[in-house]
């Protein structure tokens, strides 16, 4: 174990003279035997010693903790290190009569007093600092590995979904042509074709969600900003959601407050956001109820677009899990509809890409309201 050293260094911290026993030899940098985490601190101490005597605790490469003092005079640095304060004094006293370094040694000795408790505290702090640095390096390494694994996961999902999309679309197209000539089939065969179409449509929707999510997660999505009105957006959403709403006898109502101006945003992606929210609202609404699309100006100058239903609602615990990818909140759709668990995760990321956010209000048994808040930057002045 390293018990310390007394050396004379030049202005660059390279050892020029050694006094007594020690691990260092002339011609090597002083930090040769210092642990990696302590080297930067030692270099700074040597630099500061040109103005005033310096003191620190260093962790050596062999695990030893040393108390170090240094002082500068005419470009020369006298550095003394030992495991105890008494050891510092002993090494300094050994060169008091040396005309080259006696004055510097007395200055360092005057600063050092045998205080074992203090040194023990500093040693423990140095050890904890070294442990913290090691933990930080391990954490950084683990984070890098997790990022790589996440990228691989997104790439794999994207590839799998992309390879599935075209065959599913082809199956759906063939089923459409089969259904056109289904008059000669019996009622049961026609129902089977209808079920196949329905299931393929669900599978295709899942694939599209996975592709969208993978693209967003990988950072490859680019926003194409255009100008459009909220009225146009609501009309498009109501038209595409109409068939599902009719099957459940749900009325879609749109209201736009006066003063809501045109939006400057990626129309396709904002349409996807509202389409996901309306589809969710219809999924969890009771037959004969109403789903409302409402728009108004945000007090801070942006826009607020809300999708509200009168459905099953959610508890605060369920809301907390809403935007987790592939998450399930434990709420059953009113007609047994299925989903991927990606829709709301996609909604959140698209809105955040527009520098906005999504608010949720819900009461179990009474319904839920999702509000998309876009900042003034996403609204035409």
XYZ file of C-alpha atoms in Angstrom:
381
model
C 0.000 0.000 0.000
C 1.121 3.561 -0.728
C 2.248 5.305 2.486
C 2.992 8.638 0.821
C 5.738 10.663 -0.862
C 7.602 13.968 -0.834
C 8.634 15.303 -4.240
C 9.620 18.462 -6.029
C 7.830 19.141 -9.350
C 8.194 21.630 -12.148
C 5.383 23.980 -13.211
C 3.804 21.230 -15.325
C 3.561 18.774 -12.448
C 6.418 16.525 -13.627
C 8.560 15.137 -10.784
C 12.118 16.574 -10.778
C 13.388 15.433 -7.354
C 12.267 12.849 -4.817
C 13.010 12.878 -1.074
C 13.029 9.640 0.861
C 11.058 6.574 -0.094
C 8.013 6.776 -2.349
C 6.366 5.343 -5.447
C 7.370 8.210 -7.757
C 10.602 8.766 -9.687
C 11.966 11.840 -11.503
C 10.604 12.396 -14.989
C 7.060 11.086 -14.440
C 3.924 13.215 -13.992
C 2.751 13.498 -10.402
C -0.641 11.987 -11.264
C 0.861 8.696 -12.474
C -0.209 6.803 -9.353
C -3.475 8.671 -8.796
C -6.862 7.045 -9.438
C -8.560 8.207 -12.639
C -11.399 9.966 -10.796
C -8.918 12.087 -8.787
C -6.614 13.178 -11.619
C -8.589 16.202 -12.736
C -8.777 17.448 -9.156
C -5.028 16.985 -8.680
C -4.233 18.981 -11.844
C -6.422 21.826 -10.572
C -4.743 21.723 -7.134
C -1.294 21.984 -8.724
C -2.446 24.907 -10.837
C -3.945 26.744 -7.843
C -0.840 26.147 -5.728
C 0.959 28.847 -7.731
C -1.110 31.409 -5.833
C -1.476 29.805 -2.402
C -0.773 26.539 -0.606
C -3.318 23.852 -1.471
C -4.687 20.807 0.309
C -6.845 17.890 -0.847
C -7.555 14.215 -0.341
C -6.638 11.905 -3.232
C -7.586 8.354 -4.089
C -4.550 6.439 -5.380
C -4.629 3.668 -7.972
C -3.869 1.036 -5.354
C -6.906 2.109 -3.302
C -4.964 4.108 -0.711
C -6.374 7.464 0.375
C -3.672 10.114 0.920
C -3.747 13.572 2.457
C -1.872 15.874 0.030
C -0.402 19.361 0.547
C 1.521 21.466 -1.968
C 3.140 24.891 -2.141
C 4.868 26.823 -4.944
C 7.947 29.021 -5.015
C 9.763 30.368 -8.090
C 8.109 27.832 -10.429
C 8.857 24.884 -8.160
C 6.110 22.826 -6.528
C 6.804 20.921 -3.315
C 4.217 18.192 -2.869
C 3.883 16.027 0.224
C 1.350 13.223 0.715
C 0.793 10.708 3.484
C -1.912 8.515 4.943
C -2.001 10.527 8.188
C -1.449 14.118 9.252
C 1.455 12.917 11.414
C 2.993 11.371 8.315
C 2.810 14.743 6.547
C 4.688 16.400 9.405
C 7.320 13.656 9.531
C 8.122 13.915 5.821
C 8.281 17.712 5.945
C 10.553 17.675 8.993
C 12.988 15.349 7.188
C 13.916 18.149 4.739
C 13.792 21.207 7.026
C 17.592 21.568 6.687
C 17.640 21.100 2.917
C 18.421 24.548 1.416
C 16.465 23.730 -1.744
C 13.103 22.975 -0.141
C 13.425 23.692 3.588
C 11.382 26.899 3.399
C 8.613 25.251 1.427
C 8.597 22.276 3.779
C 8.175 24.539 6.813
C 5.268 26.311 5.130
C 3.553 22.992 4.493
C 4.295 21.697 7.987
C 2.738 24.794 9.495
C -0.506 24.000 7.695
C -0.613 20.361 8.783
C -1.659 19.258 12.272
C -2.198 15.690 13.526
C -5.970 15.460 13.251
C -6.770 11.801 12.606
C -10.540 12.256 12.891
C -10.542 14.970 10.225
C -8.433 12.841 7.912
C -10.726 9.865 8.435
C -13.699 12.010 7.420
C -11.898 13.274 4.324
C -10.865 9.745 3.443
C -14.441 8.544 3.685
C -15.626 11.452 1.538
C -12.984 10.625 -1.064
C -14.076 6.984 -1.089
C -17.738 7.952 -1.453
C -16.882 10.373 -4.245
C -14.983 7.628 -6.032
C -17.930 5.233 -5.604
C -20.305 7.897 -6.941
C -18.140 8.463 -10.013
C -18.071 4.719 -10.660
C -21.858 4.507 -10.300
C -22.306 7.432 -12.705
C -20.140 5.729 -15.314
C -22.096 2.490 -14.926
C -25.395 4.390 -15.191
C -24.236 6.160 -18.357
C -23.226 2.807 -19.832
C -26.574 1.241 -18.904
C -28.470 4.192 -20.423
C -26.509 3.851 -23.651
C -27.299 0.130 -23.794
C -31.012 0.809 -23.133
C -31.109 3.408 -25.910
C -29.526 0.912 -28.293
C -31.977 -1.821 -27.295
C -34.901 0.576 -27.693
C -33.702 1.510 -31.180
C -33.399 -2.173 -32.074
C -36.906 -2.811 -30.737
C -38.360 0.040 -32.798
C -36.536 -1.138 -35.904
C -37.766 -4.714 -35.436
C -41.362 -3.585 -34.862
C -41.214 -1.334 -37.905
C -39.831 -4.078 -40.135
C -42.376 -6.646 -38.930
C -45.299 -4.252 -39.300
C -44.155 -3.099 -42.732
C -43.894 -6.693 -43.971
C -47.388 -7.461 -42.662
C -49.170 -4.392 -44.006
C -49.104 -5.208 -47.722
C -50.336 -8.832 -47.397
C -53.148 -7.742 -45.084
C -54.181 -4.964 -47.463
C -54.219 -7.500 -50.308
C -56.388 -9.917 -48.288
C -58.796 -7.088 -47.515
C -58.992 -6.157 -51.205
C -59.704 -9.750 -52.254
C -62.397 -10.039 -49.575
C -64.043 -6.938 -50.981
C -64.261 -8.495 -54.447
C -65.506 -11.765 -52.941
C -68.228 -9.859 -51.065
C -69.418 -8.308 -54.339
C -70.203 -11.793 -55.652
C -71.518 -13.145 -52.380
C -75.164 -13.190 -53.496
C -74.889 -16.889 -54.351
C -73.589 -17.762 -50.896
C -75.727 -18.734 -47.983
C -76.336 -16.423 -44.992
C -73.747 -18.227 -42.846
C -71.039 -17.937 -45.536
C -71.803 -14.229 -45.934
C -71.518 -13.721 -42.168
C -68.167 -15.533 -42.216
C -66.868 -13.230 -44.958
C -68.029 -10.249 -42.912
C -66.216 -11.537 -39.830
C -63.045 -12.136 -41.847
C -63.195 -8.583 -43.226
C -63.716 -7.172 -39.751
C -60.778 -9.105 -38.288
C -58.458 -8.201 -41.155
C -59.391 -4.536 -40.716
C -58.497 -4.788 -37.014
C -55.172 -6.450 -37.846
C -54.413 -3.788 -40.454
C -55.212 -1.044 -37.927
C -52.837 -2.675 -35.437
C -50.079 -2.813 -38.046
C -50.628 0.856 -38.951
C -50.457 1.840 -35.261
C -47.205 -0.092 -34.783
C -45.703 1.545 -37.874
C -46.738 5.012 -36.689
C -45.410 4.409 -33.183
C -42.103 2.971 -34.436
C -41.608 5.937 -36.764
C -42.346 8.438 -33.994
C -40.081 6.672 -31.491
C -37.200 6.511 -33.964
C -37.434 10.246 -34.592
C -37.946 9.838 -38.347
C -41.320 11.627 -38.393
C -41.233 15.111 -39.913
C -44.048 17.618 -39.525
C -45.447 19.133 -42.731
C -46.994 22.398 -41.575
C -50.047 23.688 -43.486
C -52.887 26.104 -42.735
C -56.408 24.768 -42.213
C -59.515 25.564 -40.204
C -60.891 23.714 -37.215
C -64.263 23.497 -38.983
C -62.653 21.571 -41.874
C -60.893 19.292 -39.406
C -64.055 18.544 -37.388
C -66.081 17.873 -40.558
C -63.500 15.354 -41.778
C -63.407 13.573 -38.402
C -67.210 13.394 -38.204
C -67.386 11.934 -41.728
C -64.786 9.214 -41.146
C -66.215 8.309 -37.715
C -69.820 8.317 -38.958
C -70.142 4.599 -39.781
C -68.929 3.470 -36.352
C -71.141 6.045 -34.644
C -74.184 4.869 -36.635
C -73.579 1.219 -35.681
C -73.800 2.203 -32.003
C -76.483 4.871 -32.528
C -74.167 7.550 -31.155
C -74.601 11.191 -32.174
C -71.446 13.234 -32.980
C -71.846 16.919 -32.142
C -69.363 19.679 -33.127
C -69.126 23.129 -31.521
C -66.599 25.853 -32.337
C -66.510 29.063 -30.291
C -66.272 32.370 -32.068
C -62.709 33.626 -32.504
C -61.011 30.286 -33.079
C -58.668 30.976 -35.979
C -56.999 28.758 -38.573
C -54.354 26.319 -37.384
C -50.820 26.062 -38.712
C -49.892 22.421 -38.052
C -49.394 19.050 -39.721
C -52.978 18.468 -40.830
C -52.594 14.724 -41.407
C -51.136 14.159 -37.966
C -53.596 16.401 -36.125
C -56.374 14.570 -37.990
C -54.845 11.297 -36.773
C -54.849 12.650 -33.209
C -58.542 13.592 -33.247
C -59.494 10.431 -35.140
C -57.849 8.337 -32.411
C -59.613 10.303 -29.680
C -63.041 10.101 -31.360
C -62.598 6.377 -32.071
C -61.760 5.866 -28.386
C -64.775 7.923 -27.337
C -67.093 5.858 -29.545
C -65.515 2.639 -28.295
C -66.255 3.442 -24.644
C -69.611 5.205 -25.171
C -73.009 3.678 -24.564
C -75.439 3.307 -27.486
C -77.695 6.335 -27.873
C -75.233 8.742 -26.184
C -73.379 11.767 -27.608
C -69.727 12.402 -28.457
C -68.811 16.082 -28.641
C -65.998 17.815 -30.522
C -65.450 21.327 -29.157
C -62.914 24.020 -29.992
C -62.104 27.295 -28.293
C -59.220 29.718 -27.952
C -56.788 29.011 -25.120
C -56.322 31.866 -22.604
C -52.616 31.933 -23.522
C -53.416 32.429 -27.197
C -53.296 28.878 -28.536
C -56.201 26.569 -29.306
C -58.014 23.903 -27.296
C -59.812 21.032 -29.064
C -61.742 18.663 -26.822
C -63.325 15.253 -27.482
C -65.866 14.360 -24.800
C -68.075 11.321 -24.304
C -70.750 10.098 -21.907
C -69.215 6.662 -21.543
C -67.784 4.419 -18.873
C -65.178 6.905 -17.561
C -61.957 6.152 -15.681
C -60.460 6.391 -12.222
C -57.349 8.536 -11.468
C -55.262 5.342 -11.293
C -56.420 4.322 -14.758
C -55.740 7.797 -16.164
C -52.148 7.569 -14.885
C -51.553 4.565 -17.195
C -53.313 5.984 -20.257
C -50.374 7.096 -22.391
C -48.082 4.120 -21.772
C -47.332 2.205 -25.019
C -49.177 -1.137 -25.209
C -50.800 -0.279 -21.897
C -54.175 -1.524 -20.743
C -56.195 0.536 -18.263
C -58.679 -2.212 -17.462
C -61.743 -0.458 -18.942
C -63.903 -2.632 -21.200
C -65.340 -1.186 -24.424
C -69.138 -1.079 -24.444
C -69.393 -3.354 -27.512
C -66.280 -5.460 -26.937
C -64.085 -3.465 -29.364
C -60.370 -4.211 -29.286
C -57.342 -1.922 -29.611
C -53.561 -1.989 -29.747
C -52.833 0.109 -26.684
C -50.819 2.444 -28.927
C -53.422 5.001 -29.982
C -53.088 7.347 -27.026
C -49.299 6.963 -26.909
C -49.236 8.125 -30.547
C -51.605 10.992 -29.720
C -49.365 12.215 -26.924
C -46.187 12.131 -29.015
C -47.750 13.895 -32.018
C -49.164 16.679 -29.848
C -45.850 17.094 -28.031
C -44.086 17.285 -31.418
C -46.276 20.376 -31.997
C -45.077 21.682 -28.579
C -48.523 21.106 -27.114
C -49.973 18.768 -24.513
C -53.028 16.602 -23.797
C -55.305 17.063 -20.783
C -57.648 14.370 -19.445
C -60.720 14.668 -17.253
C -62.849 11.655 -16.394
C -65.465 10.477 -13.923
C -66.232 6.744 -13.630
C -69.671 6.030 -15.019
C -70.126 9.548 -16.417
C -67.632 9.932 -19.246
C -64.234 11.247 -20.307
C -62.896 14.385 -21.981
C -59.546 14.626 -23.797
C -58.345 18.144 -24.619
C -55.580 18.781 -27.154
C -53.856 22.077 -26.329
C -51.776 23.572 -29.128
C -49.669 26.661 -28.373
C -49.973 29.961 -30.187
C -47.030 28.908 -32.390
C -49.294 26.236 -33.912
C -52.097 28.728 -34.606
C -52.146 31.270 -37.394
C -51.981 34.818 -36.068
